[in-house]
Amino acid sequence: MDTRVDEIAERIYRLSTFLPAVGPKGFTFNQFLVDAEQPLLFHCGQRALFPAVSKAVASLIDLRRLRWIAFSHVESDECGALNEFLAAAPEATVTHGAIGCAIWLNDQAPRPPRALANDEVLDLGGRRVRRLDTPHVPHCWDAGLMFEETTRTLFCSDLFTHVGDPRPLTEGDILEPAMAAESQFGFTGVTPATGPTIRRLAALEPRTLAVMHGSSFTGDGAAPLERLAGFYEERLAKGPAPRG
Ligand SMILES: [Fe+2]
Ligand SMILES: [Fe+2]
């Protein structure tokens, strides 16, 4: 199992592991390293991926320098290898929103987490990440995203999930394959809050969308986010989606 490394914005690295056996066309699991004075890893990957993903991190920085570990929501691909990373990086602190700390990390993490309030900024030294509470978007009560303000990179978690092993970074359309994957898997619990939450992300005008499963996007990030919000609003208006 190999994890490929690509720089998708200045000092923002995508660490991608393709698992061909997952789903009809295989599936990528992507973590992101923000290289700063205090490096931050967004997503850990599953425990089985730890050897490959940690090797990829170590190809960029001394793993012991890792200072922050963050993720969107409690699921194995987002944070399965959290304890392995905390063991390998003794100076690292896991950070999450208040709900995620209350329902999971305060009990499960081997070291106390740092809770971030909605809109709170973590100054990494050269890079600044803003925590955005997005409960149930893409899914899970504790869900939140991060926005790196210097490069205008939005860490999207499972938003825009699409299958296969497409190129690391594209200026092309990620919405069509994302809508196809949503229709197939139904991973988003669509509520009246889904559209407005995604439109709030569009208002940040990101230049890079760091996507957890599939290609990351570079360009006008607000446009695909607006269209994604519209897609979910249409879904909501139509009622329960058929599973394809
Ligand atoms: Fe997820
Ligand atoms: Fe995911």
Short mmCIF file of C-alpha atoms and ligand atoms in Angstrom, two decimals:
data_model
loop_
_atom_site.label_atom_id
_atom_site.label_comp_id
_atom_site.label_asym_id
_atom_site.label_seq_id
_atom_site.Cartn_x
_atom_site.Cartn_y
_atom_site.Cartn_z
CA MET A 1 0.00 0.00 0.00
CA ASP A 2 1.46 3.32 -1.08
CA THR A 3 0.51 6.87 -0.19
CA ARG A 4 1.29 9.47 -2.84
CA VAL A 5 2.14 13.03 -1.90
CA ASP A 6 1.17 16.13 -3.91
CA GLU A 7 1.36 19.81 -3.03
CA ILE A 8 -2.09 21.21 -3.83
CA ALA A 9 -1.51 24.75 -2.51
CA GLU A 10 1.61 26.39 -1.15
CA ARG A 11 2.82 24.13 1.68
CA ILE A 12 -0.50 22.25 1.74
CA TYR A 13 0.09 18.60 0.91
CA ARG A 14 -2.40 15.91 -0.11
CA LEU A 15 -1.48 12.41 1.09
CA SER A 16 -3.53 9.97 -0.95
CA THR A 17 -3.96 6.23 -0.59
CA PHE A 18 -5.95 4.44 -3.29
CA LEU A 19 -7.76 1.28 -2.23
CA PRO A 20 -8.87 -0.48 -5.44
CA ALA A 21 -11.13 -2.97 -3.65
CA VAL A 22 -13.43 -0.33 -2.14
CA GLY A 23 -16.56 0.30 -4.19
CA PRO A 24 -17.01 -0.30 -7.90
CA LYS A 25 -14.01 1.72 -9.05
CA GLY A 26 -11.82 1.92 -5.95
CA PHE A 27 -11.65 4.84 -3.57
CA THR A 28 -9.02 7.34 -2.43
CA PHE A 29 -8.51 8.20 1.22
CA ASN A 30 -6.82 11.58 1.47
CA GLN A 31 -5.20 13.30 4.41
CA PHE A 32 -3.75 16.81 4.28
CA LEU A 33 -0.65 18.20 5.91
CA VAL A 34 -0.39 21.94 6.55
CA ASP A 35 3.32 22.65 6.71
CA ALA A 36 3.87 25.54 9.12
CA GLU A 37 5.88 26.33 12.21
CA GLN A 38 3.31 24.16 13.98
CA PRO A 39 2.42 21.51 11.37
CA LEU A 40 -1.18 20.29 11.32
CA LEU A 41 -2.53 17.03 9.92
CA PHE A 42 -6.17 17.07 8.79
CA HIS A 43 -7.53 13.46 8.90
CA CYS A 44 -5.50 10.51 10.15
CA GLY A 45 -6.78 7.67 7.96
CA GLN A 46 -7.75 4.24 9.22
CA ARG A 47 -5.38 2.37 11.55
CA ALA A 48 -4.47 -0.03 8.72
CA LEU A 49 -3.27 2.96 6.69
CA PHE A 50 -1.04 4.31 9.46
CA PRO A 51 2.26 2.79 8.19
CA ALA A 52 1.75 4.25 4.70
CA VAL A 53 0.32 7.61 5.77
CA SER A 54 2.85 8.22 8.54
CA LYS A 55 5.65 7.42 6.07
CA ALA A 56 4.20 10.02 3.72
CA VAL A 57 4.06 12.61 6.53
CA ALA A 58 7.65 11.72 7.46
CA SER A 59 8.74 12.38 3.87
CA LEU A 60 7.67 16.02 4.40
CA ILE A 61 8.46 16.76 8.05
CA ASP A 62 10.00 15.03 11.04
CA LEU A 63 6.94 13.22 12.40
CA ARG A 64 7.87 14.27 15.93
CA ARG A 65 7.35 17.91 14.86
CA LEU A 66 3.68 17.33 14.18
CA ARG A 67 1.89 19.77 16.51
CA TRP A 68 -1.81 19.47 15.67
CA ILE A 69 -4.14 16.74 14.50
CA ALA A 70 -7.62 17.71 13.34
CA PHE A 71 -10.47 16.01 11.52
CA SER A 72 -14.08 16.64 10.56
CA HIS A 73 -15.99 13.93 12.40
CA VAL A 74 -15.60 10.66 14.25
CA GLU A 75 -15.25 7.90 11.65
CA SER A 76 -12.39 5.49 11.04
CA ASP A 77 -11.15 7.13 7.83
CA GLU A 78 -11.16 10.56 9.49
CA CYS A 79 -9.54 9.64 12.81
CA GLY A 80 -9.02 5.87 13.11
CA ALA A 81 -5.23 6.20 13.46
CA LEU A 82 -5.44 9.12 15.92
CA ASN A 83 -3.85 7.23 18.80
CA GLU A 84 -1.06 5.90 16.58
CA PHE A 85 -0.26 9.45 15.43
CA LEU A 86 -0.38 10.80 18.99
CA ALA A 87 2.05 8.06 20.04
CA ALA A 88 4.42 8.84 17.15
CA ALA A 89 4.24 12.61 17.71
CA PRO A 90 4.61 13.31 21.43
CA GLU A 91 4.14 17.09 21.01
CA ALA A 92 0.92 16.72 19.02
CA THR A 93 -2.47 17.75 20.37
CA VAL A 94 -5.75 16.65 18.84
CA THR A 95 -8.18 19.49 18.20
CA HIS A 96 -11.88 19.30 17.42
CA GLY A 97 -15.10 21.22 18.03
CA ALA A 98 -16.75 21.38 21.43
CA ILE A 99 -19.32 18.69 20.61
CA GLY A 100 -16.73 16.26 19.31
CA CYS A 101 -14.62 16.73 22.42
CA ALA A 102 -17.66 16.19 24.63
CA ILE A 103 -19.02 13.09 22.90
CA TRP A 104 -15.76 11.39 21.98
CA LEU A 105 -12.30 12.82 22.55
CA ASN A 106 -12.56 13.72 26.25
CA ASP A 107 -13.20 10.03 26.86
CA GLN A 108 -11.31 8.29 24.05
CA ALA A 109 -8.17 10.32 23.35
CA PRO A 110 -5.03 9.35 25.25
CA ARG A 111 -4.20 13.04 25.82
CA PRO A 112 -6.61 15.92 26.44
CA PRO A 113 -7.92 17.53 23.24
CA ARG A 114 -7.95 21.24 22.50
CA ALA A 115 -11.55 22.29 21.85
CA LEU A 116 -12.00 25.00 19.23
CA ALA A 117 -15.08 27.21 19.15
CA ASN A 118 -16.93 27.85 15.90
CA ASP A 119 -14.89 30.39 13.88
CA GLU A 120 -11.92 30.18 16.25
CA VAL A 121 -8.55 30.49 14.50
CA LEU A 122 -5.50 28.43 15.27
CA ASP A 123 -2.34 30.34 14.35
CA LEU A 124 0.12 27.72 13.14
CA GLY A 125 2.90 30.22 12.37
CA GLY A 126 2.82 31.04 8.67
CA ARG A 127 -0.56 29.36 8.22
CA ARG A 128 -3.87 30.02 10.01
CA VAL A 129 -6.71 27.52 10.21
CA ARG A 130 -10.24 28.53 11.12
CA ARG A 131 -12.58 25.95 12.66
CA LEU A 132 -16.09 25.92 11.17
CA ASP A 133 -18.81 24.00 12.98
CA THR A 134 -21.00 22.24 10.38
CA PRO A 135 -23.13 19.82 12.42
CA HIS A 136 -24.42 16.91 10.29
CA VAL A 137 -22.63 18.29 7.18
CA PRO A 138 -21.42 16.07 5.59
CA HIS A 139 -22.63 13.82 8.42
CA CYS A 140 -22.27 13.29 12.18
CA TRP A 141 -23.25 15.70 14.97
CA ASP A 142 -19.64 16.65 15.71
CA ALA A 143 -18.88 17.55 12.08
CA GLY A 144 -16.80 20.61 11.32
CA LEU A 145 -14.40 21.77 8.63
CA MET A 146 -11.27 23.88 8.53
CA PHE A 147 -10.35 26.84 6.34
CA GLU A 148 -6.70 27.79 5.92
CA GLU A 149 -6.83 31.53 5.48
CA THR A 150 -3.38 32.21 3.97
CA THR A 151 -3.90 29.95 0.95
CA ARG A 152 -7.72 30.06 1.09
CA THR A 153 -7.85 26.26 1.27
CA LEU A 154 -11.06 24.67 2.53
CA PHE A 155 -10.65 21.20 3.99
CA CYS A 156 -13.95 19.73 2.80
CA SER A 157 -13.92 16.30 4.44
CA ASP A 158 -16.50 14.14 2.62
CA LEU A 159 -18.14 16.98 0.68
CA PHE A 160 -17.58 16.35 -3.06
CA THR A 161 -16.72 12.66 -2.44
CA HIS A 162 -16.20 10.84 -5.73
CA VAL A 163 -14.90 7.39 -6.62
CA GLY A 164 -11.89 6.08 -8.53
CA ASP A 165 -8.34 7.40 -8.52
CA PRO A 166 -8.62 10.70 -10.36
CA ARG A 167 -5.80 13.24 -10.61
CA PRO A 168 -4.69 14.89 -7.36
CA LEU A 169 -5.76 18.40 -8.35
CA THR A 170 -8.14 19.57 -11.04
CA GLU A 171 -9.63 22.78 -12.39
CA GLY A 172 -12.36 20.65 -13.94
CA ASP A 173 -15.74 19.56 -12.73
CA ILE A 174 -15.84 17.70 -9.42
CA LEU A 175 -19.57 18.26 -8.92
CA GLU A 176 -20.89 15.74 -11.49
CA PRO A 177 -18.90 12.80 -10.08
CA ALA A 178 -19.77 13.95 -6.55
CA MET A 179 -23.50 14.00 -7.32
CA ALA A 180 -23.17 10.51 -8.83
CA ALA A 181 -21.43 9.23 -5.68
CA GLU A 182 -24.03 10.87 -3.44
CA SER A 183 -26.82 9.24 -5.45
CA GLN A 184 -25.07 5.89 -5.13
CA PHE A 185 -24.07 5.98 -1.46
CA GLY A 186 -26.42 8.50 0.18
CA PHE A 187 -23.78 9.53 2.73
CA THR A 188 -25.28 12.93 3.53
CA GLY A 189 -28.28 13.25 5.81
CA VAL A 190 -29.98 16.11 3.99
CA THR A 191 -31.79 18.56 6.27
CA PRO A 192 -33.00 22.17 5.91
CA ALA A 193 -29.59 23.20 7.31
CA THR A 194 -27.52 21.45 4.62
CA GLY A 195 -27.87 24.06 1.87
CA PRO A 196 -27.31 27.13 4.09
CA THR A 197 -24.31 25.45 5.76
CA ILE A 198 -22.65 24.82 2.39
CA ARG A 199 -23.48 28.35 1.20
CA ARG A 200 -21.69 29.67 4.31
CA LEU A 201 -18.61 27.79 3.08
CA ALA A 202 -18.99 29.28 -0.40
CA ALA A 203 -18.96 32.77 1.13
CA LEU A 204 -15.38 32.12 2.27
CA GLU A 205 -14.40 32.14 -1.45
CA PRO A 206 -11.90 29.31 -1.21
CA ARG A 207 -9.26 28.96 -3.92
CA THR A 208 -8.59 25.29 -3.19
CA LEU A 209 -11.04 22.61 -2.11
CA ALA A 210 -9.16 19.81 -0.33
CA VAL A 211 -11.43 16.81 -0.94
CA MET A 212 -11.12 13.67 1.20
CA HIS A 213 -12.17 11.16 -1.48
CA GLY A 214 -11.25 12.10 -5.05
CA SER A 215 -9.55 15.07 -6.72
CA SER A 216 -8.95 18.32 -4.96
CA PHE A 217 -10.10 21.40 -6.84
CA THR A 218 -8.27 24.62 -7.66
CA GLY A 219 -10.03 27.73 -8.93
CA ASP A 220 -13.17 29.55 -7.88
CA GLY A 221 -14.27 27.28 -5.03
CA ALA A 222 -17.44 29.24 -4.32
CA ALA A 223 -19.07 28.13 -7.59
CA PRO A 224 -19.04 24.36 -7.03
CA LEU A 225 -20.04 24.90 -3.38
CA GLU A 226 -23.04 27.00 -4.43
CA ARG A 227 -24.04 24.33 -6.94
CA LEU A 228 -23.60 21.59 -4.33
CA ALA A 229 -25.88 23.52 -1.96
CA GLY A 230 -28.47 23.76 -4.74
CA PHE A 231 -28.20 20.02 -5.41
CA TYR A 232 -28.97 19.21 -1.77
CA GLU A 233 -31.78 21.77 -1.60
CA GLU A 234 -33.35 20.10 -4.62
CA ARG A 235 -32.93 16.73 -2.95
CA LEU A 236 -34.65 18.03 0.16
CA ALA A 237 -37.55 19.44 -1.85
CA LYS A 238 -38.03 16.12 -3.64
CA GLY A 239 -38.08 14.02 -0.47
CA PRO A 240 -36.15 10.82 0.25
CA ALA A 241 -33.63 10.04 -2.48
CA PRO A 242 -33.73 6.72 -4.29
CA ARG A 243 -30.55 4.74 -3.75
CA GLY A 244 -28.88 4.04 -7.08
FE FE B 1 -17.43 10.64 6.80
FE FE B 2 -14.40 10.18 4.56
#
